[in-house]
PDB file of C-alpha atoms and ligand atoms in Angstrom:
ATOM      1  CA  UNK L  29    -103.356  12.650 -11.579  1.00  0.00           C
ATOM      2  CA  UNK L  30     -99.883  14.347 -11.020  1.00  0.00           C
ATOM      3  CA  UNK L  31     -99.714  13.099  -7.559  1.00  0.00           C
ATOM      4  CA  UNK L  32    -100.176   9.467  -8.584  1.00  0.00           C
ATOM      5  CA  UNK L  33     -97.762   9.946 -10.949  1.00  0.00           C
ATOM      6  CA  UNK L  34     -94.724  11.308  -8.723  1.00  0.00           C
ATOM      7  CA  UNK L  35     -96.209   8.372  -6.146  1.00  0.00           C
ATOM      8  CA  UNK L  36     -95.392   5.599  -8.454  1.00  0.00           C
ATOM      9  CA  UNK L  37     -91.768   7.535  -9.602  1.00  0.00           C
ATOM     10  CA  UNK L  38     -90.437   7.616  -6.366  1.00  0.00           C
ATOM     11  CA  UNK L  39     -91.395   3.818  -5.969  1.00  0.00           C
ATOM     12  CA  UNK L  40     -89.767   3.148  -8.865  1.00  0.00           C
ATOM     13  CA  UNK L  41     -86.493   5.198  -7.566  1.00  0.00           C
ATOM     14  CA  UNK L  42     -86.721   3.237  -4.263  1.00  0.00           C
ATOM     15  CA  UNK L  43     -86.735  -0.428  -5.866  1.00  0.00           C
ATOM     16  CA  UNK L  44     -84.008   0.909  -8.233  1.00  0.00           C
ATOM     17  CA  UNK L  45     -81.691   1.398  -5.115  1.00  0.00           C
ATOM     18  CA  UNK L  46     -82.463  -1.662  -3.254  1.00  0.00           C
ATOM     19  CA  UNK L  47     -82.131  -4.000  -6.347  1.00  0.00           C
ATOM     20  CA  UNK L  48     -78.599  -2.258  -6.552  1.00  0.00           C
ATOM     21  CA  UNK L  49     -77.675  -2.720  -2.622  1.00  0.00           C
ATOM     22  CA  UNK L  50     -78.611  -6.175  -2.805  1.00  0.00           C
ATOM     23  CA  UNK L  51     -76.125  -7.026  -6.087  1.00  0.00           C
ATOM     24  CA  UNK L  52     -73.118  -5.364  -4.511  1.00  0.00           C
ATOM     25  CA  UNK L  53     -73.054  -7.091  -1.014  1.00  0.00           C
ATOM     26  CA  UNK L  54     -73.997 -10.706  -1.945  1.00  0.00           C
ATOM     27  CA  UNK L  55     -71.307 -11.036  -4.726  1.00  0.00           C
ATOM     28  CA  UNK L  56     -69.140 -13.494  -2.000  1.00  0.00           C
ATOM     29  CA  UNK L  57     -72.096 -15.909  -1.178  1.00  0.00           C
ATOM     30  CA  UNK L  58     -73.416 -16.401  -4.956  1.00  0.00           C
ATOM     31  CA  UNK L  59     -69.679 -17.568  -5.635  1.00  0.00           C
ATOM     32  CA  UNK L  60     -69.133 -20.011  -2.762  1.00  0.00           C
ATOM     33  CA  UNK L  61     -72.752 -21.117  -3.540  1.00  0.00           C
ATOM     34  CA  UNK L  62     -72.363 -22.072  -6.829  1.00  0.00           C
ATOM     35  CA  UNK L  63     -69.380 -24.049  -6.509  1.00  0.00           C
ATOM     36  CA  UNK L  64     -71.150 -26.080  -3.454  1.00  0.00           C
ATOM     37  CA  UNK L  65     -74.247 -27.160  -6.061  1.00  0.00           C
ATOM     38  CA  UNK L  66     -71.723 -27.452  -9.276  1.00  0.00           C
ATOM     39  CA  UNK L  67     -72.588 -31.102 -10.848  1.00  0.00           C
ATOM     40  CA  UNK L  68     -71.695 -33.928  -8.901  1.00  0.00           C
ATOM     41  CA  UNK L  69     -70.318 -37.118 -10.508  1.00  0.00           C
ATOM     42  CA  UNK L  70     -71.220 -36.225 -14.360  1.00  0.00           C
ATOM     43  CA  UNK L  71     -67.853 -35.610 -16.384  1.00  0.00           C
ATOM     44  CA  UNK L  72     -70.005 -34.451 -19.501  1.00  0.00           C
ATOM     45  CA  UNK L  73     -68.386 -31.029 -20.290  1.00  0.00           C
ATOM     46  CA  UNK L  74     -68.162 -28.486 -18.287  1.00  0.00           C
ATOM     47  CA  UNK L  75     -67.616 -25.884 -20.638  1.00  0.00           C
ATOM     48  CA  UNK L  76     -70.663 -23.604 -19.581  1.00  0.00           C
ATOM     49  CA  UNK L  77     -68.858 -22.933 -16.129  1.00  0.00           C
ATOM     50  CA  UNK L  78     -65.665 -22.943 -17.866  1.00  0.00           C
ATOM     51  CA  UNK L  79     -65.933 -20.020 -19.450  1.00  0.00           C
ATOM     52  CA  UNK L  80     -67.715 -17.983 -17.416  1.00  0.00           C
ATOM     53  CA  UNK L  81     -64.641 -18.545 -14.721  1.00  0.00           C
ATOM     54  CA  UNK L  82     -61.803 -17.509 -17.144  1.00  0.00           C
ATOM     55  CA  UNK L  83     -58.001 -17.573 -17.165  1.00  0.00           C
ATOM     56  CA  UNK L  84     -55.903 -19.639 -15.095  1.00  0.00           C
ATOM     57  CA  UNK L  85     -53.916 -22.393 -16.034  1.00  0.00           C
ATOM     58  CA  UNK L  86     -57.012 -25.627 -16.878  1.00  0.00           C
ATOM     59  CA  UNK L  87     -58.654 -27.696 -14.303  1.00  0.00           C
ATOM     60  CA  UNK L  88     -56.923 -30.422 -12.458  1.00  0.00           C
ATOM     61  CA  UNK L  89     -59.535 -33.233 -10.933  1.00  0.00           C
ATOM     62  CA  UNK L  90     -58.716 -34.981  -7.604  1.00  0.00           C
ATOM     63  CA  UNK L  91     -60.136 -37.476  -5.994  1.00  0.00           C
ATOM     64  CA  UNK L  92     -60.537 -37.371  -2.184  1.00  0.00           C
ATOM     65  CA  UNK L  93     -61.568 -40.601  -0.237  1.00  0.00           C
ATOM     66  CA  UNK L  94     -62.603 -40.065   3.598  1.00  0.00           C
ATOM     67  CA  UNK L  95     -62.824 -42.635   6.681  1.00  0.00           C
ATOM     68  CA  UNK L  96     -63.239 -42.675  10.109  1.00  0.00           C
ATOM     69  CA  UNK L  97     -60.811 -40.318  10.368  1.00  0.00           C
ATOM     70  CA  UNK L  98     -58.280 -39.921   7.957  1.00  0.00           C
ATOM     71  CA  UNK L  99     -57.813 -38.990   4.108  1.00  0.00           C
ATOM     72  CA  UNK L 100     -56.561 -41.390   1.587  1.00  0.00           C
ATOM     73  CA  UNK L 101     -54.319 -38.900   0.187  1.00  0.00           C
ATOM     74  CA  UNK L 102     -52.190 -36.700   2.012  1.00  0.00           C
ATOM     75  CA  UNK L 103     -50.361 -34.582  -0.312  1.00  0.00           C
ATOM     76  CA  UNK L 104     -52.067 -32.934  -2.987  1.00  0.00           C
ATOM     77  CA  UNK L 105     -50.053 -31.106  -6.159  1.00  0.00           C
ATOM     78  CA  UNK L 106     -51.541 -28.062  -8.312  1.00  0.00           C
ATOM     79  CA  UNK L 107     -50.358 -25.839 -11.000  1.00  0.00           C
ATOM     80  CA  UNK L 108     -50.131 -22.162  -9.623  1.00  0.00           C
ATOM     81  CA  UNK L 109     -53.564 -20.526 -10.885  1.00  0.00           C
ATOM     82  CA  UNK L 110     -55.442 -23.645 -11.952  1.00  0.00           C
ATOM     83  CA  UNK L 111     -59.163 -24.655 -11.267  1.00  0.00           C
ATOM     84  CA  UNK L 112     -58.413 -27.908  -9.288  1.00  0.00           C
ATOM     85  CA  UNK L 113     -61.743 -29.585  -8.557  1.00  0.00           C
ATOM     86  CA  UNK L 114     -61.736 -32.325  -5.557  1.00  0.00           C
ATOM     87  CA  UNK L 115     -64.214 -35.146  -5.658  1.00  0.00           C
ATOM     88  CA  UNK L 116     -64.939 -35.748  -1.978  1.00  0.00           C
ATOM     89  CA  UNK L 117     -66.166 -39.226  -0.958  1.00  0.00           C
ATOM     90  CA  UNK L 118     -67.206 -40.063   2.268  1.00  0.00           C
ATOM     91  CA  UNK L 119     -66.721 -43.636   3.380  1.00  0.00           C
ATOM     92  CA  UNK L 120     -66.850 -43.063   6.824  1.00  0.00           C
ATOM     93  CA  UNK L 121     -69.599 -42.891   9.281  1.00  0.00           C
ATOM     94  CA  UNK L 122     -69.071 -39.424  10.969  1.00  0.00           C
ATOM     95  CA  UNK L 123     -69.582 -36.427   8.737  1.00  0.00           C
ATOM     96  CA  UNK L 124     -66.327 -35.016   7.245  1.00  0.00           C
ATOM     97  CA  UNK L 125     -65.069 -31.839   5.641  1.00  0.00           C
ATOM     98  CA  UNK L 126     -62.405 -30.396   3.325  1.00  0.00           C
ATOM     99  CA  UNK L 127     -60.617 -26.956   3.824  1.00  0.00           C
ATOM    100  CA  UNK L 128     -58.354 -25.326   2.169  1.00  0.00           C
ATOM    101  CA  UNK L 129     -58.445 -21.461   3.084  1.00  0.00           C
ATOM    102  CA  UNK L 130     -55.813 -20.327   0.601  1.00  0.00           C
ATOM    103  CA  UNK L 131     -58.195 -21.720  -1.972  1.00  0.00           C
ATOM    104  CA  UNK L 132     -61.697 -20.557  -0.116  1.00  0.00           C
ATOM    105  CA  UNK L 133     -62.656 -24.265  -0.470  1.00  0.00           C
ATOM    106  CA  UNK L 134     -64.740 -25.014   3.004  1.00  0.00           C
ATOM    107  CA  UNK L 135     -67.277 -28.229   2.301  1.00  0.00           C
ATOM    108  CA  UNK L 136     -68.750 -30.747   3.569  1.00  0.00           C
ATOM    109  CA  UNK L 137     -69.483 -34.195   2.722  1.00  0.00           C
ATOM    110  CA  UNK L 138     -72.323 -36.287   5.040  1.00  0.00           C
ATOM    111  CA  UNK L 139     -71.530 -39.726   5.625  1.00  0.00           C
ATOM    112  CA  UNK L 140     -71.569 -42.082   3.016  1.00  0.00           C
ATOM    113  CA  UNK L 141     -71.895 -39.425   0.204  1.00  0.00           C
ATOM    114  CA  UNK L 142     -69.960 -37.146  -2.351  1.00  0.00           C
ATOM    115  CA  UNK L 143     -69.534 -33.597  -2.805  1.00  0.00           C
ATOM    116  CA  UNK L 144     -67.472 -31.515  -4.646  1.00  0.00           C
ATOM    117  CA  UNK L 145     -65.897 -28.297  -4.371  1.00  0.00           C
ATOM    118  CA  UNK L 146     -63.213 -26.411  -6.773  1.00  0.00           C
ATOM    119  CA  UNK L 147     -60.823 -24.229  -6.021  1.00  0.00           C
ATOM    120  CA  UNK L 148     -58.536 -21.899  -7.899  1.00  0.00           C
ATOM    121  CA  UNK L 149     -54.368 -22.725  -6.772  1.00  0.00           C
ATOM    122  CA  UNK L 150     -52.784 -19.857  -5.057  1.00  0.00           C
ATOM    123  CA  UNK L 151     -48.997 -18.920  -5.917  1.00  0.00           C
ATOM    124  CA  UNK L 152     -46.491 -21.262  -5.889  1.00  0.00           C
ATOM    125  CA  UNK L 153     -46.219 -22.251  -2.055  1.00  0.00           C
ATOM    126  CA  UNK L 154     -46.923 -25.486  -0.017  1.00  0.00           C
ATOM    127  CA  UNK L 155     -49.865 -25.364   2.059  1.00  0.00           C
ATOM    128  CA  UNK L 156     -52.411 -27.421   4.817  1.00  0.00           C
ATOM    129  CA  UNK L 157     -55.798 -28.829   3.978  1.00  0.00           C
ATOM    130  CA  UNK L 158     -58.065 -30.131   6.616  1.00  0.00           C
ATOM    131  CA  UNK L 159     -61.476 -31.722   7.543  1.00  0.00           C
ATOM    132  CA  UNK L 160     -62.263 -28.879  10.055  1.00  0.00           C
ATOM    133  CA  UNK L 161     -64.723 -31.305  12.096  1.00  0.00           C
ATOM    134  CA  UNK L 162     -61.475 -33.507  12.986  1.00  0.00           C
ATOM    135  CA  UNK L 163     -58.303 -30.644  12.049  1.00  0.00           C
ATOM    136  CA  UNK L 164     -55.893 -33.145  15.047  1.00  0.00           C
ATOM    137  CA  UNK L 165     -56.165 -36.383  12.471  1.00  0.00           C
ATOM    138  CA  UNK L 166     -57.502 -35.463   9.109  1.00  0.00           C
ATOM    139  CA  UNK L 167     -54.972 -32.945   7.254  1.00  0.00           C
ATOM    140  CA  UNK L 168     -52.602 -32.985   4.696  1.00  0.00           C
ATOM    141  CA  UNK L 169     -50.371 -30.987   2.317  1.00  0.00           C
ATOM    142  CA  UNK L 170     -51.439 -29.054  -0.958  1.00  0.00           C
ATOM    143  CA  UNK L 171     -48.214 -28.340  -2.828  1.00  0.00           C
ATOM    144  CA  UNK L 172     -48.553 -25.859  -5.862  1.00  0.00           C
ATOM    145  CA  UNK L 173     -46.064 -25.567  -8.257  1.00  0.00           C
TER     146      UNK L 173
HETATM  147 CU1  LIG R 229     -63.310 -35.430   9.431  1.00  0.00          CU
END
């Protein structure tokens, strides 16, 4: 009876630790993950999200049209510290992309569809987006202010 009992302890210890591994190393991926999957198209509020992400200076929306291979807007303008989300729409028939390191915005939108990704502005700075698939042609400027 003892035995089982200091069996089923150290068990318990052992799931303890591994539950607690797992939460510290895969803080980066649940992050980037949840901003891939956030809502497409709906505006209905967002105010769940919202407040979970905190601070900064509001959310700024954008609207990013891609072709075969180019964006429709080149220059981009955000408030230092603001949630800027960009509406990527694909028109094109090759598979396109939007980057913005500062911002840890990397995603991509399949031909002929939308995503969306949001990033938070960095300081006050002027910086380069991209499509990464096509970095020579698709680029432009993200000015924050
Ligand atoms: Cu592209």
């Amino acid at each position: 009876m003892r035995r089982g009992g200091m069996v089923i302890g150290v068990l318990v210890g052992v799931l303890a630790l591994a539950a607690a591994g797992c939460g510290g190393g895969s803080d980066d991926n649940a992050g980037s993950a949840s901003a891939a999957t956030a809502a497409p198209q709906t505006t209905s509020a967002p105010s769940t999200t919202a407040a979970a992400a905190g601070g900064g200076g509001g959310e700024d929306e954008v609207q990013l049209v891609t072709t075969d291979f180019k964006f429709d807007k080149t220059s981009l303008k955000a408030k230092a510290g603001s949630q800027v989300k960009v509406e990527l729409r694909n028109r094109g028939k090759a598979e396109h992309n939007f980057t913005f390191a500062e911002g840890d915005a990397n995603q991509d939108v399949e031909a002929g569809e939308d995503a969306t990704v949001t990033f938070t502005a960095p300081a006050a700075g002027s910086y380069g987006f991209h499509c990464k698939y096509h970095p020579a042609t698709m680029k432009g400027t993200i000015t924050v202010t």
